[in-house]
Amino acid sequence: MSDEFTPYPKNPLIQHFFANIGRTDTIGSGVRNLYKYTPMYSDGGKPELIEDDVFRINIPLDRIAADEATEQKTLSEREQKIYNMICENLHLSVEQVMAELDILRSTVFRDYAKIKKVTGAAYDKKTSTWTL
């Protein structure tokens, strides 16, 4: 385990309460497990713990995991077509997409979710418009 990181309970009273009723692990066991198992899944890499205003953990990925993460951040050809349709018409309806691409309603919603995740586009139900 890293010497420069020392886990401590943010609220000791609550931590002791849950420890007494058996609902928590020992303090720091998660950190130990991070250092124990990360090298197995990241080709020997070590996690980086950053305790700032917001606690962050950087875990290095192996090549396969990095490729999978990259795939999740890119749009498929159909999703890109839908995104282009949204850019051209901010009032685009599900029915228009279904008719144009000959796909099911559930497929449109699944593609919408991916488009929202990758591009940050959002649909406002009240005004029936997309915000890019």
Backbone as CSV, one residue per row, in Angstrom:
resi,resn,N_x,N_y,N_z,CA_x,CA_y,CA_z,C_x,C_y,C_z
1,MET,0.846,-1.179,0.000,0.000,0.000,0.000,0.888,1.237,0.000
2,SER,0.382,2.289,-0.560,1.144,3.527,-0.652,1.347,4.134,0.724
3,ASP,2.565,4.606,0.980,2.877,5.205,2.274,2.314,6.605,2.415
4,GLU,2.088,7.291,1.292,1.640,8.673,1.394,0.133,8.817,1.558
5,PHE,-0.613,7.718,1.557,-2.056,7.797,1.728,-2.464,7.076,3.006
6,THR,-3.160,7.783,3.878,-3.646,7.199,5.123,-5.158,7.383,5.185
7,PRO,-5.917,6.293,5.084,-7.368,6.430,5.141,-7.825,6.784,6.553
8,TYR,-8.844,7.604,6.628,-9.418,7.947,7.922,-10.911,8.171,7.730
9,PRO,-11.730,7.892,8.752,-13.168,8.089,8.600,-13.499,9.579,8.555
10,LYS,-14.368,9.946,7.622,-14.785,11.346,7.510,-15.704,11.726,8.674
11,ASN,-16.457,10.754,9.163,-17.324,10.972,10.312,-17.129,9.776,11.255
12,PRO,-16.215,9.882,12.231,-15.873,8.738,13.079,-17.057,8.155,13.845
13,LEU,-17.983,8.988,14.284,-19.131,8.503,15.045,-19.976,7.550,14.205
14,ILE,-20.256,7.943,12.988,-21.052,7.087,12.102,-20.262,5.836,11.731
15,GLN,-18.960,5.978,11.503,-18.131,4.827,11.156,-18.127,3.806,12.285
16,HIS,-17.995,4.265,13.534,-18.000,3.347,14.682,-19.355,2.663,14.832
17,PHE,-20.431,3.399,14.619,-21.768,2.821,14.726,-21.931,1.671,13.733
18,PHE,-21.610,1.919,12.445,-21.769,0.874,11.436,-20.785,-0.272,11.645
19,ALA,-19.597,0.004,12.165,-18.641,-1.062,12.464,-19.177,-1.946,13.588
20,ASN,-19.808,-1.345,14.598,-20.348,-2.114,15.726,-21.500,-3.014,15.317
21,ILE,-22.287,-2.615,14.335,-23.398,-3.474,13.908,-22.996,-4.378,12.738
22,GLY,-21.712,-4.345,12.383,-21.194,-5.263,11.378,-21.509,-4.884,9.941
23,ARG,-21.737,-3.631,9.667,-22.097,-3.193,8.317,-20.952,-2.556,7.533
24,THR,-19.749,-2.506,8.093,-18.610,-1.933,7.357,-17.394,-2.830,7.513
25,ASP,-16.489,-2.688,6.568,-15.194,-3.353,6.671,-14.290,-2.478,7.523
26,THR,-13.120,-3.006,7.819,-12.154,-2.183,8.543,-11.750,-1.007,7.676
27,ILE,-11.437,0.074,8.331,-11.061,1.286,7.603,-9.775,1.026,6.836
28,GLY,-9.778,1.373,5.568,-8.599,1.182,4.734,-8.565,-0.121,3.975
29,SER,-9.526,-1.030,4.227,-9.482,-2.317,3.521,-9.719,-2.130,2.024
30,GLY,-10.503,-1.146,1.649,-10.724,-0.869,0.227,-9.454,-0.398,-0.452
31,VAL,-8.676,0.423,0.250,-7.408,0.913,-0.289,-6.434,-0.249,-0.454
32,ARG,-6.382,-1.119,0.547,-5.510,-2.293,0.440,-5.896,-3.148,-0.762
33,ASN,-7.195,-3.350,-0.947,-7.659,-4.145,-2.073,-7.339,-3.470,-3.413
34,LEU,-7.439,-2.148,-3.461,-7.062,-1.430,-4.684,-5.613,-1.724,-5.060
35,TYR,-4.717,-1.600,-4.084,-3.302,-1.838,-4.346,-3.016,-3.313,-4.607
36,LYS,-3.832,-4.193,-4.062,-3.614,-5.631,-4.247,-4.077,-6.095,-5.630
37,TYR,-5.263,-5.635,-6.078,-5.859,-6.186,-7.290,-5.638,-5.356,-8.553
38,THR,-5.382,-4.066,-8.448,-5.194,-3.237,-9.647,-4.077,-3.760,-10.547
39,PRO,-2.914,-4.150,-10.008,-1.863,-4.643,-10.916,-2.277,-5.853,-11.746
40,MET,-3.180,-6.680,-11.213,-3.628,-7.866,-11.943,-4.445,-7.497,-13.179
41,TYR,-5.183,-6.390,-13.096,-6.084,-6.004,-14.171,-5.553,-4.872,-15.033
42,SER,-4.401,-4.331,-14.702,-3.886,-3.198,-15.479,-2.430,-3.389,-15.879
43,ASP,-2.070,-4.617,-16.160,-0.708,-4.928,-16.605,0.351,-4.370,-15.664
44,GLY,0.150,-4.519,-14.360,1.145,-4.102,-13.381,1.037,-2.666,-12.925
45,GLY,0.067,-1.915,-13.432,-0.083,-0.514,-13.038,-0.543,-0.364,-11.600
46,LYS,-0.295,0.785,-11.023,-0.693,1.077,-9.638,-1.755,2.174,-9.632
47,PRO,-2.716,2.094,-8.710,-3.717,3.161,-8.623,-3.104,4.437,-8.060
48,GLU,-3.667,5.560,-8.438,-3.222,6.853,-7.926,-4.382,7.469,-7.136
49,LEU,-4.183,7.692,-5.845,-5.216,8.256,-4.979,-4.929,9.737,-4.769
50,ILE,-5.919,10.574,-5.056,-5.758,12.017,-4.934,-6.813,12.531,-3.967
51,GLU,-6.345,12.933,-2.792,-7.273,13.432,-1.775,-7.188,14.951,-1.756
52,ASP,-8.149,15.550,-2.433,-8.223,17.003,-2.556,-9.615,17.400,-2.080
53,ASP,-10.156,18.496,-2.584,-11.531,18.848,-2.242,-12.471,17.720,-2.629
54,VAL,-12.172,17.100,-3.778,-12.920,15.935,-4.241,-11.936,14.775,-4.308
55,PHE,-12.272,13.676,-3.636,-11.410,12.497,-3.629,-11.498,11.812,-4.988
56,ARG,-10.348,11.527,-5.609,-10.311,10.873,-6.918,-9.364,9.690,-6.879
57,ILE,-9.673,8.704,-7.714,-8.804,7.551,-7.892,-8.566,7.390,-9.383
58,ASN,-7.316,7.358,-9.799,-6.962,7.074,-11.190,-6.438,5.653,-11.243
59,ILE,-7.114,4.826,-12.031,-6.711,3.431,-12.174,-6.274,3.225,-13.619
60,PRO,-5.023,2.832,-13.835,-4.557,2.624,-15.212,-5.261,1.428,-15.836
61,LEU,-5.507,1.514,-17.127,-6.189,0.438,-17.840,-5.198,-0.347,-18.682
62,ASP,-5.492,-1.623,-18.873,-4.695,-2.373,-19.832,-5.213,-2.048,-21.237
63,ARG,-4.564,-2.515,-22.257,-4.895,-2.162,-23.642,-6.332,-2.547,-23.996
64,ILE,-6.793,-3.725,-23.597,-8.141,-4.184,-23.927,-9.186,-3.274,-23.284
65,ALA,-8.995,-2.969,-22.003,-9.945,-2.097,-21.308,-9.936,-0.691,-21.897
66,ALA,-8.767,-0.207,-22.280,-8.672,1.124,-22.887,-9.402,1.149,-24.227
67,ASP,-9.264,0.087,-25.012,-9.975,0.006,-26.295,-11.483,-0.027,-26.088
68,GLU,-11.940,-0.772,-25.068,-13.368,-0.827,-24.762,-13.880,0.542,-24.333
69,ALA,-13.118,1.257,-23.538,-13.516,2.594,-23.097,-13.596,3.554,-24.277
70,THR,-12.666,3.439,-25.215,-12.680,4.290,-26.403,-13.904,3.993,-27.257
71,GLU,-14.251,2.709,-27.397,-15.436,2.334,-28.165,-16.692,2.940,-27.564
72,GLN,-16.754,3.015,-26.241,-17.931,3.557,-25.574,-18.036,5.063,-25.763
73,LYS,-16.949,5.726,-26.152,-16.949,7.176,-26.322,-17.134,7.601,-27.775
74,THR,-17.338,6.648,-28.669,-17.540,6.982,-30.075,-18.917,6.519,-30.517
75,LEU,-19.481,7.238,-31.478,-20.808,6.910,-31.978,-20.704,5.946,-33.154
76,SER,-21.662,5.033,-33.227,-21.735,4.140,-34.384,-22.228,4.953,-35.581
77,GLU,-22.238,4.338,-36.738,-22.686,5.038,-37.952,-24.140,5.498,-37.810
78,ARG,-25.014,4.622,-37.302,-26.426,4.982,-37.127,-26.584,6.085,-36.083
79,GLU,-25.857,5.968,-34.968,-25.932,7.002,-33.931,-25.447,8.345,-34.465
80,GLN,-24.419,8.323,-35.308,-23.915,9.560,-35.909,-24.966,10.160,-36.844
81,LYS,-25.692,9.316,-37.593,-26.773,9.809,-38.464,-27.846,10.496,-37.628
82,ILE,-28.212,9.860,-36.518,-29.240,10.440,-35.644,-28.752,11.760,-35.075
83,TYR,-27.503,11.804,-34.657,-26.943,13.046,-34.108,-26.958,14.151,-35.168
84,ASN,-26.607,13.814,-36.406,-26.652,14.793,-37.488,-28.081,15.280,-37.716
85,MET,-29.054,14.373,-37.607,-30.463,14.758,-37.750,-30.860,15.727,-36.639
86,ILE,-30.382,15.466,-35.441,-30.672,16.354,-34.306,-30.064,17.731,-34.556
87,CYS,-28.835,17.764,-35.057,-28.174,19.045,-35.327,-28.936,19.861,-36.366
88,GLU,-29.530,19.180,-37.341,-30.294,19.865,-38.392,-31.677,20.294,-37.920
89,ASN,-32.256,19.532,-36.988,-33.619,19.805,-36.519,-33.673,19.577,-35.008
90,LEU,-33.623,20.652,-34.233,-33.622,20.528,-32.770,-34.963,20.070,-32.210
91,HIS,-35.996,20.018,-33.058,-37.320,19.539,-32.639,-37.576,18.124,-33.164
92,LEU,-36.533,17.384,-33.431,-36.631,16.041,-33.999,-37.406,15.114,-33.062
93,SER,-38.375,14.389,-33.616,-39.167,13.470,-32.800,-38.686,12.035,-32.991
94,VAL,-39.058,11.196,-32.070,-38.715,9.777,-32.141,-39.326,9.169,-33.395
95,GLU,-40.557,9.554,-33.699,-41.258,9.012,-34.864,-40.534,9.366,-36.160
96,GLN,-39.993,10.577,-36.238,-39.244,10.974,-37.430,-37.997,10.105,-37.601
97,VAL,-37.307,9.836,-36.509,-36.106,9.002,-36.569,-36.485,7.578,-36.963
98,MET,-37.568,7.064,-36.365,-38.022,5.712,-36.688,-38.334,5.585,-38.178
99,ALA,-39.038,6.575,-38.730,-39.417,6.529,-40.144,-38.201,6.682,-41.058
100,GLU,-37.319,7.607,-40.727,-36.160,7.885,-41.571,-35.188,6.709,-41.630
101,LEU,-34.939,6.067,-40.500,-33.938,4.998,-40.433,-34.536,3.594,-40.369
102,ASP,-35.887,3.505,-40.331,-36.585,2.226,-40.267,-36.072,1.371,-39.105
103,ILE,-36.161,1.935,-37.897,-35.735,1.225,-36.686,-36.842,1.298,-35.637
104,LEU,-36.733,0.469,-34.637,-37.730,0.407,-33.568,-37.579,1.568,-32.598
105,ARG,-38.663,1.863,-31.894,-38.674,2.917,-30.879,-37.619,2.652,-29.805
106,SER,-37.504,1.400,-29.364,-36.533,1.063,-28.316,-35.100,1.304,-28.800
107,THR,-34.853,1.065,-30.082,-33.526,1.310,-30.650,-33.220,2.803,-30.654
108,VAL,-34.224,3.615,-30.987,-34.032,5.068,-30.987,-33.670,5.541,-29.583
109,PHE,-34.401,5.070,-28.575,-34.119,5.493,-27.200,-32.739,5.024,-26.737
110,ARG,-32.340,3.825,-27.130,-31.006,3.323,-26.782,-29.935,4.189,-27.457
111,ASP,-30.161,4.535,-28.712,-29.217,5.405,-29.418,-29.208,6.804,-28.822
112,TYR,-30.369,7.318,-28.447,-30.444,8.631,-27.783,-29.591,8.638,-26.514
113,ALA,-29.695,7.569,-25.722,-28.936,7.499,-24.464,-27.440,7.553,-24.746
114,LYS,-26.976,6.835,-25.762,-25.553,6.851,-26.114,-25.146,8.230,-26.619
115,ILE,-25.991,8.850,-27.444,-25.695,10.184,-27.978,-25.587,11.189,-26.835
116,LYS,-26.505,11.111,-25.892,-26.464,12.010,-24.733,-25.176,11.815,-23.944
117,LYS,-24.790,10.560,-23.755,-23.593,10.249,-22.969,-22.325,10.734,-23.657
118,VAL,-22.224,10.527,-24.960,-21.006,10.860,-25.690,-20.909,12.350,-26.004
119,THR,-22.027,12.963,-26.426,-21.972,14.349,-26.896,-22.407,15.374,-25.855
120,GLY,-23.155,14.922,-24.851,-23.671,15.861,-23.857,-24.963,16.517,-24.284
121,ALA,-25.498,16.133,-25.440,-26.772,16.671,-25.902,-27.868,16.279,-24.916
122,ALA,-28.860,17.166,-24.759,-29.948,16.894,-23.824,-31.276,17.234,-24.472
123,TYR,-32.307,16.481,-24.132,-33.648,16.712,-24.674,-34.534,17.266,-23.574
124,ASP,-35.181,18.380,-23.853,-36.089,19.007,-22.903,-37.514,18.628,-23.278
125,LYS,-38.172,17.827,-22.438,-39.526,17.346,-22.743,-40.556,18.482,-22.765
126,LYS,-40.354,19.495,-21.936,-41.313,20.599,-21.869,-41.383,21.366,-23.182
127,THR,-40.226,21.642,-23.756,-40.193,22.423,-25.005,-40.026,21.549,-26.232
128,SER,-39.837,20.256,-26.022,-39.620,19.298,-27.113,-38.460,19.710,-28.014
129,THR,-37.380,20.141,-27.401,-36.207,20.543,-28.174,-34.942,19.913,-27.611
130,TRP,-33.965,19.795,-28.482,-32.647,19.310,-28.104,-31.756,20.491,-27.799
131,THR,-30.883,20.334,-26.809,-29.868,21.328,-26.505,-28.516,20.687,-26.759
132,LEU,-27.729,21.312,-27.606,-26.416,20.741,-27.956,-25.315,21.408,-27.190
